[in-house]
């Protein structure tokens, strides 16, 4: 229940007058100078917090050559999306085809055009079940790696305001492990397919293509570890947020 700021009288919900019936105080204008000063203090504190976070963001992203390289390096694993990952050949009556498949062409030419979920149903097939099982797992792990890489870039920007990089280490480890697992599972799937297709299908994993992606993810692991140590060192030497806010408010009031 609202109260009169001057006399403390409880105000009924239907009392809409500006003046208190008990003491006659104009409630909206009561002690307006003090309230205005309080609002100004809150605004200055909010801006000081914003300045602290923006300074951290700038320092974490472009504050040194290494941190600029780190920001660029978070995007480099995208190269792994376009390098060839597997070479496949089909030899059917009146039809032969040989092509290389990258992660991007897998999405554009296969997943978006074919019944991708049907591949999971084929995992229980008698003849080619194991082939499709390893193939679908390889695709899933590749998606996990790519998703972790995309999230890593977003986390680099979000965590920059607090000078953190620990979660980036985890994401890059997941991406590296997922990419390597995808290569191994795809190789097993290809081997099974070749042994069950009677020369209709042949293929081989392009290991150097997978190696590029894995190396870029692994490089981000190392970079994130170094960045995490650098951020911890910076945080230990710079003022805390409360100290920064106090210093900025004091400077503002001194100038005023």
mmCIF file of C-alpha atoms in Angstrom, residues 16-237:
data_model
loop_
_atom_site.group_PDB
_atom_site.id
_atom_site.type_symbol
_atom_site.label_atom_id
_atom_site.label_comp_id
_atom_site.label_asym_id
_atom_site.label_seq_id
_atom_site.Cartn_x
_atom_site.Cartn_y
_atom_site.Cartn_z
ATOM 1 C CA UNK A 16 -6.092 10.189 -6.869
ATOM 2 C CA UNK A 17 -5.553 13.745 -5.617
ATOM 3 C CA UNK A 18 -2.003 15.097 -5.720
ATOM 4 C CA UNK A 19 -2.277 16.457 -2.165
ATOM 5 C CA UNK A 20 -2.317 14.269 0.924
ATOM 6 C CA UNK A 21 -5.606 14.631 2.835
ATOM 7 C CA UNK A 22 -3.792 14.384 6.140
ATOM 8 C CA UNK A 23 -0.967 16.917 5.789
ATOM 9 C CA UNK A 24 -1.671 18.665 2.476
ATOM 10 C CA UNK A 25 1.714 17.752 0.973
ATOM 11 C CA UNK A 26 1.892 17.692 -2.831
ATOM 12 C CA UNK A 27 2.973 14.082 -3.245
ATOM 13 C CA UNK A 28 4.328 14.184 -6.853
ATOM 14 C CA UNK A 29 6.474 17.222 -6.039
ATOM 15 C CA UNK A 30 7.557 16.137 -2.578
ATOM 16 C CA UNK A 31 11.309 16.512 -2.086
ATOM 17 C CA UNK A 32 11.724 16.636 -5.885
ATOM 18 C CA UNK A 33 15.262 18.062 -5.707
ATOM 19 C CA UNK A 34 16.520 15.092 -3.664
ATOM 20 C CA UNK A 35 14.751 12.622 -5.954
ATOM 21 C CA UNK A 36 16.153 14.344 -9.026
ATOM 22 C CA UNK A 37 19.635 14.116 -7.558
ATOM 23 C CA UNK A 38 19.067 10.442 -6.739
ATOM 24 C CA UNK A 39 17.971 9.770 -10.333
ATOM 25 C CA UNK A 40 21.069 11.603 -11.587
ATOM 26 C CA UNK A 41 23.274 9.426 -9.362
ATOM 27 C CA UNK A 42 21.618 6.274 -10.725
ATOM 28 C CA UNK A 43 22.126 7.463 -14.308
ATOM 29 C CA UNK A 44 25.797 8.304 -13.676
ATOM 30 C CA UNK A 45 26.337 4.906 -12.053
ATOM 31 C CA UNK A 46 24.692 3.139 -15.004
ATOM 32 C CA UNK A 47 26.889 5.031 -17.482
ATOM 33 C CA UNK A 48 29.981 4.230 -15.420
ATOM 34 C CA UNK A 49 29.090 0.509 -15.557
ATOM 35 C CA UNK A 50 28.592 0.799 -19.306
ATOM 36 C CA UNK A 51 31.965 2.512 -19.727
ATOM 37 C CA UNK A 52 33.666 -0.228 -17.700
ATOM 38 C CA UNK A 53 32.139 -2.974 -19.840
ATOM 39 C CA UNK A 54 32.855 -1.167 -23.108
ATOM 40 C CA UNK A 55 36.476 -0.687 -22.075
ATOM 41 C CA UNK A 56 36.724 -4.410 -21.325
ATOM 42 C CA UNK A 57 35.074 -5.269 -24.653
ATOM 43 C CA UNK A 58 37.456 -3.060 -26.593
ATOM 44 C CA UNK A 59 40.457 -4.433 -24.721
ATOM 45 C CA UNK A 60 39.375 -8.071 -25.167
ATOM 46 C CA UNK A 61 38.687 -7.779 -28.890
ATOM 47 C CA UNK A 62 41.158 -5.239 -30.315
ATOM 48 C CA UNK A 63 43.296 -4.290 -27.324
ATOM 49 C CA UNK A 64 46.468 -5.939 -28.670
ATOM 50 C CA UNK A 65 47.704 -7.678 -31.851
ATOM 51 C CA UNK A 66 47.191 -11.077 -30.181
ATOM 52 C CA UNK A 67 43.587 -10.282 -29.296
ATOM 53 C CA UNK A 68 42.873 -9.085 -32.832
ATOM 54 C CA UNK A 69 44.336 -12.362 -34.122
ATOM 55 C CA UNK A 70 42.143 -14.231 -31.636
ATOM 56 C CA UNK A 71 39.023 -12.510 -32.942
ATOM 57 C CA UNK A 72 39.944 -13.348 -36.533
ATOM 58 C CA UNK A 73 40.898 -16.911 -35.580
ATOM 59 C CA UNK A 74 37.374 -17.606 -34.302
ATOM 60 C CA UNK A 75 36.161 -17.266 -37.907
ATOM 61 C CA UNK A 76 38.930 -19.287 -39.563
ATOM 62 C CA UNK A 77 37.285 -22.696 -38.911
ATOM 63 C CA UNK A 78 34.686 -21.615 -41.488
ATOM 64 C CA UNK A 79 37.331 -22.651 -44.026
ATOM 65 C CA UNK A 80 36.593 -26.217 -42.966
ATOM 66 C CA UNK A 81 33.074 -25.850 -44.377
ATOM 67 C CA UNK A 82 34.262 -25.538 -47.987
ATOM 68 C CA UNK A 83 37.280 -27.856 -48.172
ATOM 69 C CA UNK A 84 36.540 -31.320 -49.620
ATOM 70 C CA UNK A 85 35.973 -33.999 -47.002
ATOM 71 C CA UNK A 86 35.197 -37.086 -49.083
ATOM 72 C CA UNK A 87 35.499 -38.249 -52.684
ATOM 73 C CA UNK A 88 32.789 -40.632 -53.881
ATOM 74 C CA UNK A 89 32.243 -42.535 -57.107
ATOM 75 C CA UNK A 90 29.080 -44.263 -58.309
ATOM 76 C CA UNK A 91 29.147 -46.805 -61.118
ATOM 77 C CA UNK A 92 25.679 -47.871 -62.264
ATOM 78 C CA UNK A 93 24.362 -49.085 -65.599
ATOM 79 C CA UNK A 94 24.196 -46.065 -67.921
ATOM 80 C CA UNK A 95 25.381 -43.766 -65.146
ATOM 81 C CA UNK A 96 28.730 -42.948 -63.598
ATOM 82 C CA UNK A 97 29.660 -40.037 -61.390
ATOM 83 C CA UNK A 98 32.631 -38.952 -59.314
ATOM 84 C CA UNK A 99 32.455 -35.955 -56.997
ATOM 85 C CA UNK A 100 33.921 -34.471 -53.874
ATOM 86 C CA UNK A 101 31.731 -33.402 -50.980
ATOM 87 C CA UNK A 102 32.404 -30.623 -48.485
ATOM 88 C CA UNK A 103 30.296 -29.792 -45.459
ATOM 89 C CA UNK A 104 28.679 -26.945 -47.413
ATOM 90 C CA UNK A 105 27.823 -29.096 -50.441
ATOM 91 C CA UNK A 106 26.523 -31.776 -48.077
ATOM 92 C CA UNK A 107 23.955 -29.281 -46.803
ATOM 93 C CA UNK A 108 23.125 -27.643 -50.136
ATOM 94 C CA UNK A 109 23.061 -30.713 -52.387
ATOM 95 C CA UNK A 110 21.982 -33.501 -50.059
ATOM 96 C CA UNK A 111 20.446 -32.575 -46.717
ATOM 97 C CA UNK A 112 18.187 -29.845 -48.135
ATOM 98 C CA UNK A 113 17.142 -31.934 -51.138
ATOM 99 C CA UNK A 114 16.870 -35.441 -49.728
ATOM 100 C CA UNK A 115 14.996 -36.973 -46.813
ATOM 101 C CA UNK A 116 17.729 -36.448 -44.228
ATOM 102 C CA UNK A 117 15.706 -37.906 -41.355
ATOM 103 C CA UNK A 118 15.132 -41.009 -43.461
ATOM 104 C CA UNK A 119 18.824 -41.745 -43.064
ATOM 105 C CA UNK A 120 18.234 -42.426 -39.370
ATOM 106 C CA UNK A 121 15.534 -44.941 -40.256
ATOM 107 C CA UNK A 122 17.966 -46.760 -42.547
ATOM 108 C CA UNK A 123 20.296 -47.294 -39.571
ATOM 109 C CA UNK A 124 18.208 -50.344 -38.692
ATOM 110 C CA UNK A 125 18.379 -51.836 -42.200
ATOM 111 C CA UNK A 126 19.754 -55.370 -42.469
ATOM 112 C CA UNK A 127 22.308 -54.957 -45.265
ATOM 113 C CA UNK A 128 23.400 -51.329 -45.016
ATOM 114 C CA UNK A 129 22.382 -50.537 -41.444
ATOM 115 C CA UNK A 130 25.913 -50.227 -40.083
ATOM 116 C CA UNK A 131 26.951 -48.100 -43.082
ATOM 117 C CA UNK A 132 24.152 -45.596 -42.495
ATOM 118 C CA UNK A 133 24.685 -45.692 -38.752
ATOM 119 C CA UNK A 134 28.279 -44.540 -39.041
ATOM 120 C CA UNK A 135 27.381 -42.099 -41.835
ATOM 121 C CA UNK A 136 24.629 -40.393 -39.831
ATOM 122 C CA UNK A 137 26.812 -40.260 -36.721
ATOM 123 C CA UNK A 138 29.594 -38.694 -38.802
ATOM 124 C CA UNK A 139 27.173 -36.013 -40.029
ATOM 125 C CA UNK A 140 25.853 -35.380 -36.507
ATOM 126 C CA UNK A 141 29.364 -34.962 -35.078
ATOM 127 C CA UNK A 142 30.262 -32.622 -37.934
ATOM 128 C CA UNK A 143 27.188 -30.529 -37.111
ATOM 129 C CA UNK A 144 28.181 -30.495 -33.435
ATOM 130 C CA UNK A 145 31.642 -29.211 -34.366
ATOM 131 C CA UNK A 146 30.269 -26.477 -36.625
ATOM 132 C CA UNK A 147 27.643 -25.441 -34.077
ATOM 133 C CA UNK A 148 30.274 -25.238 -31.328
ATOM 134 C CA UNK A 149 32.420 -23.092 -33.639
ATOM 135 C CA UNK A 150 29.561 -20.670 -34.333
ATOM 136 C CA UNK A 151 28.665 -20.429 -30.643
ATOM 137 C CA UNK A 152 32.344 -19.862 -29.867
ATOM 138 C CA UNK A 153 32.360 -16.686 -31.981
ATOM 139 C CA UNK A 154 29.263 -15.355 -30.201
ATOM 140 C CA UNK A 155 30.691 -16.219 -26.781
ATOM 141 C CA UNK A 156 33.948 -14.414 -27.627
ATOM 142 C CA UNK A 157 31.927 -11.212 -28.114
ATOM 143 C CA UNK A 158 29.589 -11.721 -25.147
ATOM 144 C CA UNK A 159 32.320 -12.746 -22.678
ATOM 145 C CA UNK A 160 34.554 -9.868 -23.769
ATOM 146 C CA UNK A 161 32.672 -7.438 -21.511
ATOM 147 C CA UNK A 162 33.764 -9.446 -18.456
ATOM 148 C CA UNK A 163 37.180 -10.527 -19.792
ATOM 149 C CA UNK A 164 36.410 -14.243 -19.725
ATOM 150 C CA UNK A 165 37.512 -17.023 -22.079
ATOM 151 C CA UNK A 166 36.998 -20.247 -20.115
ATOM 152 C CA UNK A 167 33.863 -21.315 -21.977
ATOM 153 C CA UNK A 168 35.624 -20.698 -25.293
ATOM 154 C CA UNK A 169 38.184 -23.350 -24.344
ATOM 155 C CA UNK A 170 35.387 -25.867 -23.746
ATOM 156 C CA UNK A 171 33.619 -25.018 -27.026
ATOM 157 C CA UNK A 172 36.789 -25.371 -29.079
ATOM 158 C CA UNK A 173 37.644 -28.695 -27.433
ATOM 159 C CA UNK A 174 34.136 -29.929 -28.313
ATOM 160 C CA UNK A 175 34.521 -28.668 -31.894
ATOM 161 C CA UNK A 176 37.930 -30.324 -32.313
ATOM 162 C CA UNK A 177 36.737 -33.639 -30.880
ATOM 163 C CA UNK A 178 33.539 -33.545 -32.963
ATOM 164 C CA UNK A 179 35.404 -32.848 -36.190
ATOM 165 C CA UNK A 180 37.913 -35.662 -35.598
ATOM 166 C CA UNK A 181 35.146 -38.085 -34.603
ATOM 167 C CA UNK A 182 33.269 -37.191 -37.788
ATOM 168 C CA UNK A 183 36.315 -38.060 -39.910
ATOM 169 C CA UNK A 184 36.813 -41.432 -38.205
ATOM 170 C CA UNK A 185 33.125 -42.396 -38.392
ATOM 171 C CA UNK A 186 32.895 -41.336 -42.044
ATOM 172 C CA UNK A 187 35.911 -43.481 -42.868
ATOM 173 C CA UNK A 188 34.284 -46.511 -41.223
ATOM 174 C CA UNK A 189 31.039 -45.824 -43.110
ATOM 175 C CA UNK A 190 32.865 -45.632 -46.456
ATOM 176 C CA UNK A 191 34.731 -48.865 -45.748
ATOM 177 C CA UNK A 192 31.473 -50.662 -44.898
ATOM 178 C CA UNK A 193 29.736 -49.257 -47.980
ATOM 179 C CA UNK A 194 32.523 -50.413 -50.304
ATOM 180 C CA UNK A 195 32.438 -53.923 -48.884
ATOM 181 C CA UNK A 196 28.658 -54.207 -49.368
ATOM 182 C CA UNK A 197 28.053 -52.439 -52.688
ATOM 183 C CA UNK A 198 29.795 -54.823 -55.123
ATOM 184 C CA UNK A 199 31.847 -52.142 -56.869
ATOM 185 C CA UNK A 200 28.824 -49.879 -57.311
ATOM 186 C CA UNK A 201 30.178 -47.426 -54.768
ATOM 187 C CA UNK A 202 33.729 -46.407 -54.000
ATOM 188 C CA UNK A 203 35.094 -43.535 -51.998
ATOM 189 C CA UNK A 204 37.711 -42.284 -49.641
ATOM 190 C CA UNK A 205 37.884 -39.686 -46.901
ATOM 191 C CA UNK A 206 40.011 -36.676 -47.807
ATOM 192 C CA UNK A 207 42.030 -36.563 -44.620
ATOM 193 C CA UNK A 208 43.819 -33.313 -45.391
ATOM 194 C CA UNK A 209 40.430 -31.579 -45.647
ATOM 195 C CA UNK A 210 39.445 -32.809 -42.213
ATOM 196 C CA UNK A 211 42.949 -32.006 -40.928
ATOM 197 C CA UNK A 212 42.537 -28.331 -41.877
ATOM 198 C CA UNK A 213 39.331 -28.033 -39.872
ATOM 199 C CA UNK A 214 40.726 -29.920 -36.884
ATOM 200 C CA UNK A 215 43.922 -27.834 -36.916
ATOM 201 C CA UNK A 216 41.937 -24.570 -36.962
ATOM 202 C CA UNK A 217 39.710 -25.705 -34.080
ATOM 203 C CA UNK A 218 42.755 -26.897 -32.145
ATOM 204 C CA UNK A 219 44.506 -23.575 -32.774
ATOM 205 C CA UNK A 220 41.499 -21.866 -31.194
ATOM 206 C CA UNK A 221 41.858 -24.103 -28.137
ATOM 207 C CA UNK A 222 45.445 -22.915 -27.662
ATOM 208 C CA UNK A 223 44.530 -19.292 -28.367
ATOM 209 C CA UNK A 224 41.638 -19.433 -25.882
ATOM 210 C CA UNK A 225 43.910 -20.875 -23.163
ATOM 211 C CA UNK A 226 46.436 -18.067 -23.692
ATOM 212 C CA UNK A 227 43.651 -15.463 -23.786
ATOM 213 C CA UNK A 228 42.121 -16.798 -20.555
ATOM 214 C CA UNK A 229 45.435 -16.418 -18.738
ATOM 215 C CA UNK A 230 45.884 -12.943 -20.206
ATOM 216 C CA UNK A 231 42.413 -11.876 -19.072
ATOM 217 C CA UNK A 232 42.980 -13.167 -15.544
ATOM 218 C CA UNK A 233 46.221 -11.208 -15.336
ATOM 219 C CA UNK A 234 44.491 -8.059 -16.579
ATOM 220 C CA UNK A 235 41.609 -8.426 -14.134
ATOM 221 C CA UNK A 236 44.021 -8.772 -11.225
ATOM 222 C CA UNK A 237 45.791 -5.534 -12.143
#
